[in-house]
Coordinates of C-alpha atoms in Angstrom, one line a residue:
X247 CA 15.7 1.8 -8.7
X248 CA 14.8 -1.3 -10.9
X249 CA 12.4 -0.6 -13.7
X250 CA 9.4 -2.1 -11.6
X251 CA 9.0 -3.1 -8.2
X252 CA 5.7 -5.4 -7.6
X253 CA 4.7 -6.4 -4.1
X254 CA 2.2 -9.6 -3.4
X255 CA 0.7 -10.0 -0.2
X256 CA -1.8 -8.2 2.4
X257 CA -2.7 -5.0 1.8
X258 CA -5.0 -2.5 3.7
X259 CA -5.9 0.3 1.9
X260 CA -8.1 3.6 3.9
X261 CA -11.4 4.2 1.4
X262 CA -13.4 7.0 3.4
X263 CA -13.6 8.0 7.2
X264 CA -16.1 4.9 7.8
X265 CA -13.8 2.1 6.0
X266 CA -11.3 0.8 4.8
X267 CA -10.4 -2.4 1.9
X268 CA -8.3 -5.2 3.0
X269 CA -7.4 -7.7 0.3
X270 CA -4.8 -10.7 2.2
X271 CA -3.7 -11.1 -2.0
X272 CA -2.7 -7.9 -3.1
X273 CA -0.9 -6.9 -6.4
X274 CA 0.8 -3.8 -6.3
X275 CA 3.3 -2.8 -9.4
X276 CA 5.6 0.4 -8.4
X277 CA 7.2 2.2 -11.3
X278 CA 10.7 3.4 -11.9
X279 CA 9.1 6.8 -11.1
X280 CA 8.0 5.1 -7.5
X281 CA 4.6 6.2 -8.3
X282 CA 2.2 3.4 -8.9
X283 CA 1.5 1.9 -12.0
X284 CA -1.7 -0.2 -11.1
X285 CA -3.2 -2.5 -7.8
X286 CA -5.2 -6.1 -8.4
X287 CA -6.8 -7.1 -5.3
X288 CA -7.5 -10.8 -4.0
X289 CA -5.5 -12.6 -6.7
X290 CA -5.5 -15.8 -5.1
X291 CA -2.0 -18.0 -5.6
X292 CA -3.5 -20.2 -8.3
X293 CA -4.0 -16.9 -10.2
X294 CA -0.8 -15.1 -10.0
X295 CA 0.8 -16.2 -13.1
X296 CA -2.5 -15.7 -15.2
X297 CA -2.8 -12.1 -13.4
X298 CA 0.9 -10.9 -14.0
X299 CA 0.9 -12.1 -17.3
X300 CA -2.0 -9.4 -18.3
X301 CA -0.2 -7.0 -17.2
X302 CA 2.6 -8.3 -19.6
X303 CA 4.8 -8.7 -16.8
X304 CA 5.5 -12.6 -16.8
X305 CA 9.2 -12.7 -16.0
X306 CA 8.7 -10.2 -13.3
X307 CA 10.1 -10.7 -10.2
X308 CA 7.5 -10.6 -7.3
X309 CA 8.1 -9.3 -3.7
X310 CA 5.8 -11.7 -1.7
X311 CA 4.8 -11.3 2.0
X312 CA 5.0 -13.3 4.4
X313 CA 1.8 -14.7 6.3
X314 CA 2.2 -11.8 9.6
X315 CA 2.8 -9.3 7.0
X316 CA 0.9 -6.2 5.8
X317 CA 1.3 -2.9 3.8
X318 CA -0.7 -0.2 4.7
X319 CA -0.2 3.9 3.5
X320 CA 2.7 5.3 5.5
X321 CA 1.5 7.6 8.4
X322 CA 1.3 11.5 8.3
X323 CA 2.5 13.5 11.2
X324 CA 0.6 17.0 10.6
X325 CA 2.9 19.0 13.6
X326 CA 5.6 17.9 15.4
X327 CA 8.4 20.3 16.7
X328 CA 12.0 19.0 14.9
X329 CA 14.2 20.4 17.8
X330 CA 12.2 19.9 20.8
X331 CA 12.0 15.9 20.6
X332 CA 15.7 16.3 22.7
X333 CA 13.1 17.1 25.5
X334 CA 10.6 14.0 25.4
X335 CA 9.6 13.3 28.4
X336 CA 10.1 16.5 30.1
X337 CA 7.8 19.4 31.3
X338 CA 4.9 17.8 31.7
X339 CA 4.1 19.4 35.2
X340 CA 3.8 22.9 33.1
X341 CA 0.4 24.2 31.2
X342 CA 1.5 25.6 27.9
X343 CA 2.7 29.1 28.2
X344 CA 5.0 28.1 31.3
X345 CA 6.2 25.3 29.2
X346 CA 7.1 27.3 26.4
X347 CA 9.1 29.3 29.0
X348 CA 10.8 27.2 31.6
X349 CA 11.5 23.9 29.2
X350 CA 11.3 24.5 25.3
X351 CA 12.9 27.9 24.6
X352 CA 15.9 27.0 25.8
X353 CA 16.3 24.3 24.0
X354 CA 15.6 26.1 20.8
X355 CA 18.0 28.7 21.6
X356 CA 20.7 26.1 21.6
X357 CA 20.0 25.4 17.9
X358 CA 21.7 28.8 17.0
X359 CA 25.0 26.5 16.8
X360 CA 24.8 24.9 13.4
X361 CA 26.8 22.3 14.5
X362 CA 24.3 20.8 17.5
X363 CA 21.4 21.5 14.9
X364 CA 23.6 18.9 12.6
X365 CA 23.7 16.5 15.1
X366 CA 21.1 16.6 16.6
X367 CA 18.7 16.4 13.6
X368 CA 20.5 13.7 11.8
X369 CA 19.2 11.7 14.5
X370 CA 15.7 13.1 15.1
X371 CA 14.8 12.7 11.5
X372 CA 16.0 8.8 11.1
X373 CA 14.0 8.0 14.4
X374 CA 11.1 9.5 12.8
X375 CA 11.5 8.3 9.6
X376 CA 11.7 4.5 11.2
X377 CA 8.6 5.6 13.4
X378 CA 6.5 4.6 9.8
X379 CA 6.2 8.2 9.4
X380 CA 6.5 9.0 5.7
X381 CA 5.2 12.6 5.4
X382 CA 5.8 15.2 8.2
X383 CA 5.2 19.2 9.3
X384 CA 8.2 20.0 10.9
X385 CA 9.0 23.3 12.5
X386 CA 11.9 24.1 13.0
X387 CA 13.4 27.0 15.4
X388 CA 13.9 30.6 14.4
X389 CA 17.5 30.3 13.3
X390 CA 17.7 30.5 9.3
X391 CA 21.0 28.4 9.0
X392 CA 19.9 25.7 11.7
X393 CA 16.0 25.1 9.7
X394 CA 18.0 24.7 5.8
X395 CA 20.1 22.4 8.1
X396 CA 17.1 20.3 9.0
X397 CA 16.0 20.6 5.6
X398 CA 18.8 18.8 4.0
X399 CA 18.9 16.1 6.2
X400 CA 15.1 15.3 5.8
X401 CA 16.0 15.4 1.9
X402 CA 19.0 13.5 2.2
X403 CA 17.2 10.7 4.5
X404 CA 14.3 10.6 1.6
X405 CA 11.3 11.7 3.9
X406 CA 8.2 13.5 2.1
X407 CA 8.2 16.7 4.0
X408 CA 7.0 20.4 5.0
X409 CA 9.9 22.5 6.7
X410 CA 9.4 25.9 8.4
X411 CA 11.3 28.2 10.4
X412 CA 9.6 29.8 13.3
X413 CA 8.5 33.6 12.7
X414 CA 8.6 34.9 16.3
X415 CA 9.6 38.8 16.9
X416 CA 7.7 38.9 20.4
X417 CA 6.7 37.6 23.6
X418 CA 9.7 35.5 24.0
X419 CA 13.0 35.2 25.7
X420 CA 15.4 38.0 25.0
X421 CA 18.2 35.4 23.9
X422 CA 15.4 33.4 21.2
X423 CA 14.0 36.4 19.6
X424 CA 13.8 37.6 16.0
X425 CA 14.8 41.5 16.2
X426 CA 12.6 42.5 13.6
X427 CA 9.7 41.2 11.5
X428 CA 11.7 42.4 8.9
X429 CA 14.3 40.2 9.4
X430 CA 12.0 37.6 10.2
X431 CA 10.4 37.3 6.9
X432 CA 14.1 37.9 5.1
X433 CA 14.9 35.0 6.2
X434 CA 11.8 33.3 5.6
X435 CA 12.1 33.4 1.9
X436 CA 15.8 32.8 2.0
X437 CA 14.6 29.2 3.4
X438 CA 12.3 28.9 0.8
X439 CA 14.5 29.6 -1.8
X440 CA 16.9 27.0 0.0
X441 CA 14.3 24.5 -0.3
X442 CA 13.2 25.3 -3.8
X443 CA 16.6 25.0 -4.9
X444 CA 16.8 21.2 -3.7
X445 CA 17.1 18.5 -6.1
X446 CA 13.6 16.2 -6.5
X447 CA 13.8 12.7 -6.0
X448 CA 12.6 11.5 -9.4
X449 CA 10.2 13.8 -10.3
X450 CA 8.9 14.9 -6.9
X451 CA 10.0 17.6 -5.0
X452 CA 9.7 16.1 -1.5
X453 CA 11.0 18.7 0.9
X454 CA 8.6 21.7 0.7
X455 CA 8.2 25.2 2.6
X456 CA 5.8 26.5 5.2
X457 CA 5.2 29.7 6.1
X458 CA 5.3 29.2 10.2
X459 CA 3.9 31.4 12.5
X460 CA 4.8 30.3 15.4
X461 CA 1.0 31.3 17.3
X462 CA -0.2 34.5 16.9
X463 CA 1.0 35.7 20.6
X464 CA 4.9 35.8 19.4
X465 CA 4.1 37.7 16.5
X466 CA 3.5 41.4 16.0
X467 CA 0.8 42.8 13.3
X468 CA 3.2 44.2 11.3
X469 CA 4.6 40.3 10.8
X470 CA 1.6 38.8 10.3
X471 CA 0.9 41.1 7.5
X472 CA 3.9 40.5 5.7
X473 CA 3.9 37.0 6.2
X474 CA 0.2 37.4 4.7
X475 CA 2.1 39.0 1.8
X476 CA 4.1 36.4 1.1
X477 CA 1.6 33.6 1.0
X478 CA -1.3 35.9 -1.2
X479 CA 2.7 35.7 -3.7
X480 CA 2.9 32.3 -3.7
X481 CA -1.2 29.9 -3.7
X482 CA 0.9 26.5 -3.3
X483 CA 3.0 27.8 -0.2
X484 CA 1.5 26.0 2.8
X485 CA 1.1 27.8 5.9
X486 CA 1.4 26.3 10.1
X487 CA 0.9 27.2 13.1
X488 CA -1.2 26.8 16.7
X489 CA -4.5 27.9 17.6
X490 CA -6.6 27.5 20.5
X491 CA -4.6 25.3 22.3
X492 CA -4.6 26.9 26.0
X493 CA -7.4 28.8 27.9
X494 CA -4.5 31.0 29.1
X495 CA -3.1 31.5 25.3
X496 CA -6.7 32.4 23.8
X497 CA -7.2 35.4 26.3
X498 CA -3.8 36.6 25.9
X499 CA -4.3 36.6 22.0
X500 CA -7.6 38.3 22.9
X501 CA -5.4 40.8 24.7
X502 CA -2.9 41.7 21.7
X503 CA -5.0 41.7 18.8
X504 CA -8.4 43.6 20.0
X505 CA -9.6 44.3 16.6
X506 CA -9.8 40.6 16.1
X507 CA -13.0 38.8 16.4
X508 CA -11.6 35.6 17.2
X509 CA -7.9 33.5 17.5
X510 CA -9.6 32.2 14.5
X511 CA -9.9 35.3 12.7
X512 CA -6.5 37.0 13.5
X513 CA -4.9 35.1 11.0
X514 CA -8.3 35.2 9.0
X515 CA -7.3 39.3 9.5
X516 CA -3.9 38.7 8.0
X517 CA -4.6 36.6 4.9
X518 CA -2.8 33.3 6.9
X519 CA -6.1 31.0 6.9
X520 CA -6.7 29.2 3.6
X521 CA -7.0 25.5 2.4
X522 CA -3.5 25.2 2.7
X523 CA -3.4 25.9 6.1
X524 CA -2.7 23.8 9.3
X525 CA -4.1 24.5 12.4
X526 CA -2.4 22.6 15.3
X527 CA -4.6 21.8 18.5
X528 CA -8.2 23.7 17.7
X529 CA -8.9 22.5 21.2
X530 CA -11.3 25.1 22.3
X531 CA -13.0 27.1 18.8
X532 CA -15.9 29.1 19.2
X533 CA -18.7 28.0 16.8
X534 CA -18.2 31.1 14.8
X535 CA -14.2 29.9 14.5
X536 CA -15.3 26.5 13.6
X537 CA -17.5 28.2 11.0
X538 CA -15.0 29.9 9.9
X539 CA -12.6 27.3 9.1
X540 CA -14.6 25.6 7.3
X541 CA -15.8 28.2 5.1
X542 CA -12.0 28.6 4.4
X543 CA -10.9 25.1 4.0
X544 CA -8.2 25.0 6.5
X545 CA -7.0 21.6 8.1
X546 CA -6.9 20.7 12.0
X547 CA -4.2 19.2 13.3
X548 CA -5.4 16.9 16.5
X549 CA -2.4 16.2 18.8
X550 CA -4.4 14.8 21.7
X551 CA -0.8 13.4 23.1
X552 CA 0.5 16.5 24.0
X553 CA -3.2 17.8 24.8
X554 CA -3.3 15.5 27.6
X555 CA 0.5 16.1 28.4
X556 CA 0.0 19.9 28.8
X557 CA -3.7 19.7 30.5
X558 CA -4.8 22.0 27.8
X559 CA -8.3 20.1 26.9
X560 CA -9.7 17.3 24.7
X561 CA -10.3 18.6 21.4
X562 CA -13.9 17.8 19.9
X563 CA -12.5 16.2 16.7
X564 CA -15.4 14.5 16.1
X565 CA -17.6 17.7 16.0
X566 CA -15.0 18.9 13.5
X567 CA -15.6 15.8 11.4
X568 CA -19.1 16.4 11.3
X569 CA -18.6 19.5 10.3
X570 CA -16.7 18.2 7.3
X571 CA -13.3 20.2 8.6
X572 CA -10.1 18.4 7.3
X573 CA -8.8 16.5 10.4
X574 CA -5.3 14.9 10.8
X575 CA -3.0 13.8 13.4
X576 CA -0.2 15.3 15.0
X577 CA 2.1 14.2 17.6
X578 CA 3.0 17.7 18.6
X579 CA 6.6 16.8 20.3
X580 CA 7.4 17.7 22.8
X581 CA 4.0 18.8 24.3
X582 CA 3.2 15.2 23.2
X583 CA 6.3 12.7 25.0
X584 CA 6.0 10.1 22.0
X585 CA 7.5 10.6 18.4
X586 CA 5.7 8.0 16.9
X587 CA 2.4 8.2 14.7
X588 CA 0.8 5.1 16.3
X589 CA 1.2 6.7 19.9
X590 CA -1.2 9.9 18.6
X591 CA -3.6 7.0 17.2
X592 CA -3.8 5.7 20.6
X593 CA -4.2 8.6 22.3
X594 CA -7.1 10.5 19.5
X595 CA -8.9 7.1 20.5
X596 CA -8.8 7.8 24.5
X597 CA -9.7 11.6 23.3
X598 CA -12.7 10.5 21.6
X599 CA -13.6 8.3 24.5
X600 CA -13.4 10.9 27.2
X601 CA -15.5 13.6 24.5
X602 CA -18.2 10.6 24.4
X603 CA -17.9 10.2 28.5
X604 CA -18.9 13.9 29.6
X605 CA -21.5 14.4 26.7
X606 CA -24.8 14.4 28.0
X607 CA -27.1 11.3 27.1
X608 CA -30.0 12.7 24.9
X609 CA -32.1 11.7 22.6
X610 CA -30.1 13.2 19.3
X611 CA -27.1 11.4 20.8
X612 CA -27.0 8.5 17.7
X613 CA -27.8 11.9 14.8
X614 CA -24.0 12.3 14.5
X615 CA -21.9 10.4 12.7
X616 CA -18.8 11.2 14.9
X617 CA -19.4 13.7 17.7
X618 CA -19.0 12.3 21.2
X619 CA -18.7 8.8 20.4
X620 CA -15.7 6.8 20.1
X621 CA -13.5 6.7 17.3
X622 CA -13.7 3.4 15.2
X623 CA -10.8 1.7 14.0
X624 CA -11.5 2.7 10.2
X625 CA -11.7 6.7 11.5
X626 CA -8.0 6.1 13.6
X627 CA -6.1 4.7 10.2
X628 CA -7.5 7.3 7.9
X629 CA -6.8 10.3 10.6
X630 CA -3.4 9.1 10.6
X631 CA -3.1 8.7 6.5
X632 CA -5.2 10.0 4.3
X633 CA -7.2 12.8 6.6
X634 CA -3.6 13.9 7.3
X635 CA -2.6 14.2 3.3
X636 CA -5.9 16.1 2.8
X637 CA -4.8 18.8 5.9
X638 CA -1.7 19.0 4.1
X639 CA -3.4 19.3 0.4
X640 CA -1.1 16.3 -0.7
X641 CA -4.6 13.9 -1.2
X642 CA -4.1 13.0 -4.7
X643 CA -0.3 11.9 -4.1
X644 CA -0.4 9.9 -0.6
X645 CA -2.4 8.8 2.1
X646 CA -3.9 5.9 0.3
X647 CA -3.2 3.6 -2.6
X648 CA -4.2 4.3 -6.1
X649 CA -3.0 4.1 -9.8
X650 CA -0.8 6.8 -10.0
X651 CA -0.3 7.9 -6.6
X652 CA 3.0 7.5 -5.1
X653 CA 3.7 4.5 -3.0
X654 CA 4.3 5.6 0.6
X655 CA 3.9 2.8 2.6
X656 CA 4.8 0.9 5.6
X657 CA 5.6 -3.3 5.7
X658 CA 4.0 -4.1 8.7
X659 CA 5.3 -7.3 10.9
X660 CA 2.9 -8.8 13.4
X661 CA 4.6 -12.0 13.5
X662 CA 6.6 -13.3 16.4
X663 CA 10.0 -12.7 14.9
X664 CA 9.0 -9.3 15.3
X665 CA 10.2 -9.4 19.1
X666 CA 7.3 -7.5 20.2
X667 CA 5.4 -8.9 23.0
X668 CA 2.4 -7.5 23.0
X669 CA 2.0 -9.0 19.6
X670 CA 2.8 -12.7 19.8
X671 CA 0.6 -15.7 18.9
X672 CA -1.4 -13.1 15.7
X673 CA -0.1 -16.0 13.5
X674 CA -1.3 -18.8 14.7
X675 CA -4.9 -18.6 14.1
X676 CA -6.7 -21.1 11.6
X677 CA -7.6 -18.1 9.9
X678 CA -4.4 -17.9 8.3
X679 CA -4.6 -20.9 6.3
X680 CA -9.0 -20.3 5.8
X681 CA -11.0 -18.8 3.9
X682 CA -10.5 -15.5 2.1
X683 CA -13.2 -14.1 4.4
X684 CA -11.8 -15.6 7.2
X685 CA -8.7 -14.1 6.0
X686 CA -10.0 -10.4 6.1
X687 CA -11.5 -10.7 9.3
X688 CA -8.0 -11.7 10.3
X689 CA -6.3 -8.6 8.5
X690 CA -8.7 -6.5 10.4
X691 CA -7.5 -8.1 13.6
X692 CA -3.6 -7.6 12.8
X693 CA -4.5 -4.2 12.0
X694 CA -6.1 -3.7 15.3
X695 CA -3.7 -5.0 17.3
X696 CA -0.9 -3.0 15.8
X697 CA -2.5 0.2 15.7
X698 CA -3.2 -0.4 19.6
X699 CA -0.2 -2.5 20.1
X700 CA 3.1 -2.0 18.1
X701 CA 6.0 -0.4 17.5
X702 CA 8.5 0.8 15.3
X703 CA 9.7 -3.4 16.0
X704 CA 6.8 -4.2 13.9
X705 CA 7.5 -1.9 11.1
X706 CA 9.5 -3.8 8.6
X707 CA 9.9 -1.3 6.0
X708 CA 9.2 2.4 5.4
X709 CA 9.2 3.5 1.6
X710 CA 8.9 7.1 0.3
X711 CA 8.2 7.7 -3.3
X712 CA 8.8 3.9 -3.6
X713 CA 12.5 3.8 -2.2
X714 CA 13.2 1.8 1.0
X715 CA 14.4 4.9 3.5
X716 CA 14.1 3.2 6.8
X717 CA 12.3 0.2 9.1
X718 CA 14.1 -2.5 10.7
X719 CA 15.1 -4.2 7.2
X720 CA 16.6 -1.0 6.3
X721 CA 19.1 -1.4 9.0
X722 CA 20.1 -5.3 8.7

């Protein structure tokens, strides 16, 4: 990696739930380290010499942008399921527990060969990666060899990641069961010291464990408890797994753990709900759950894709961000049939529509600043970024740009030579040669458009930890 990179053009950086900055003349110097070294907004062309040249960098050699060109924070993908995405599409005539069943175990079990695990997540990982997403909670399946598999490739392929392998001793088929939870959890920490024992990229470390439960119905107390064990050993390792996604699934928890209070509190039971935990779906908490979670600081995953798929619910995210919960997104495949990040922004939108639908009009309705109303384009881009690096507690690293943060970004192309039609004709407003108001305005329309509109054809470039690792110029 050159001693410094330093990228000039559009850049749109997430500031808070509510808003975002755009600045259409961006500075932005990348160290050797890819971390970044500092950011000058709107430095108009007349001023880029004058501007470099404080930063003692006059013979530097400037990445520019093209007009149809943007950088924003690369997206976070809070769940997604590595060895299912050989399903997309599939199952969605199932509610979750007969999906689980008739469509997904099997095609975990088949990851038992090393070999098909090889192959098959070589490619699942570069089509994510090329997605634009830069950080993702993978879990993986049960087998031990199959998951440090999956962890290599994602460390080979340079993604920022959190790999698991499934802990799951019950309630599943005999041919994809663990035979014991102490085999389970054996072969837990033998992935974590796998992972551990990988090599950082620079100084970061950007393959990490998670403790995975799969849900609380596939595993016994006695495995619960030991995985409690093992987190209360280790305060950094993060933790994963469902909740609340299925009317059918709460009962049936209900049923197994009676001494529970809630779905919510059987992992509360177990020492397994902290601030580094994520908790996919949260479609139907009780208020004392949602209590709960805050109190502990856990994050919510919202995977409204594979909501909708499964007909589980609609997920009151927007109660939850009232609430001050940590909300991110997920694209939960293969309950959700997309693998991209932008698809789950599309989809947390409709969510949020529908919530704002059924509510009943009163006269508090306008009191919240979230809760059953749409979702505003500012809320969608930090959900996907920086709400999704706070679920995973990596806030002051990613999800935004910042002195010192690492640059995780994507190079966004809305231009024509993009090949994507829904897109055409963004660059030929007069906007593009205006004002640098009119400018803005523009960058909050390109943003827009892709967000509602692209693809992985618009993304240009995908950098982790400031190396190129994948987009459409990666490939050329």
């Amino acid at each position: 990696m050159p001693e410094m990179k330093i990228f000039y053009g559009a850049v749109i950086n997430p500031t808070s739930l509510t808003s975002y900055s755009s600045s259409p003349y961006c500075l932005i110097a990348v160290g050797s380290s890819g971390d970044i070294n500092w950011i000058v907004n709107d430095v108009a062309p007349h001023k880029l010499q004058d501007t470099l040249a404080s930063k003692g960098c006059v013979d530097a050699d400037v990445i520019a942008l093209k007009d149809g060109e943007f950088i924003i924070p690369g997206f976070v993908d809070t769940h997604t399921h590595a060895p299912q995405i050989p399903n997309l599409g599939t199952g969605g005539q199932y509610q979750l527990l007969d999906w689980l069943k008739y469509i997904t175990f099997p095609m975990e079990a088949k990851f038992a060969d090393v070999a098909f695990a090889r192959k098959t997540y070589a490619s699942v990982v570069r089509r994510i990666i090329d997605s634009g997403t830069t950080t993702c909670c993978y879990y993986g399946t049960l087998h031990l060899e199959a998951t440090k598999v999956l962890a290599d490739i994602v460390h080979s392929l340079g993604q920022r990641a959190f790999v698991g392998k499934c802990n799951m001793n019950r309630e599943c088929p005999p041919d994809y069961i663990e035979p014991s939870a102490e085999s389970s959890v054996k072969d837990t920490r033998a992935l974590i010291t796998h992972i551990k024992s990988l090599p950082p990229h620079g100084h970061e470390h950007l393959v990490q464990p998670v403790i995975t439960p799969r849900f609380a119905i596939s595993c016994t107390d006695d495995l619960l408890s030991s995985l409690g064990t093992l987190a209360a050993s280790d305060p950094n390792l993060r933790i994963q797994t469902h909740i609340s996604e299925n009317l059918g699934e709460i009962n049936f928890t209900k049923e197994l753990f009676p001494k529970a209070p809630s779905y919510a509190g059987v992992y509360d039971m177990f020492g397994l709900l902290r601030d580094n935990t994520i908790l996919a779906h949260a479609v139907h908490l009780g208020e004392d759950e949602i209590q709960l979670i805050k109190t502990k600081n856990a994050g919510i995953s919202h995977c409204p894709t594979s909501n909708f798929n499964l007909n589980s619910g609609v997920a009151p995210v927007g109660l939850y961000l009232d609430k001050g919960i940590k909300v991110g997104l997920g694209t939960d495949v293969s309950g959700g049939f997309n693998l991209s990040m932008l698809n789950a922004i599309r989809n947390a939108s409709i969510a949020a529509k529908v919530r704002s639908m059924q509510a009943p009009i009163t006269s508090t309705f306008s009191s919240s600043s979230f809760a059953n109303k749409p979702l505003p384009i500012p809320t969608l881009l930090y959900l996907a970024t920086a709400g999704g690096a706070a679920v995973c507690g990596l806030e002051k690293r990613i999800g935004s740009f910042a002195a010192e943060k690492s640059f995780d970004a994507l190079f966004v192309n809305v231009r024509p030579d993009a090949g994507n039609i829904g897109l055409l004709g963004l660059t030929d407003s007069p906007a593009v040669r205006g004002s640098l108001e009119e400018k803005k305005k523009l960058l909050d329309t390109w943003l827009e458009r892709f967000l509602f509109c692209g693809d992985d054809r618009n993304i240009q470039c995908v950098y982790v930890q400031g190396r190129l690792v994948g987009g459409r110029s990666f490939h050329r």
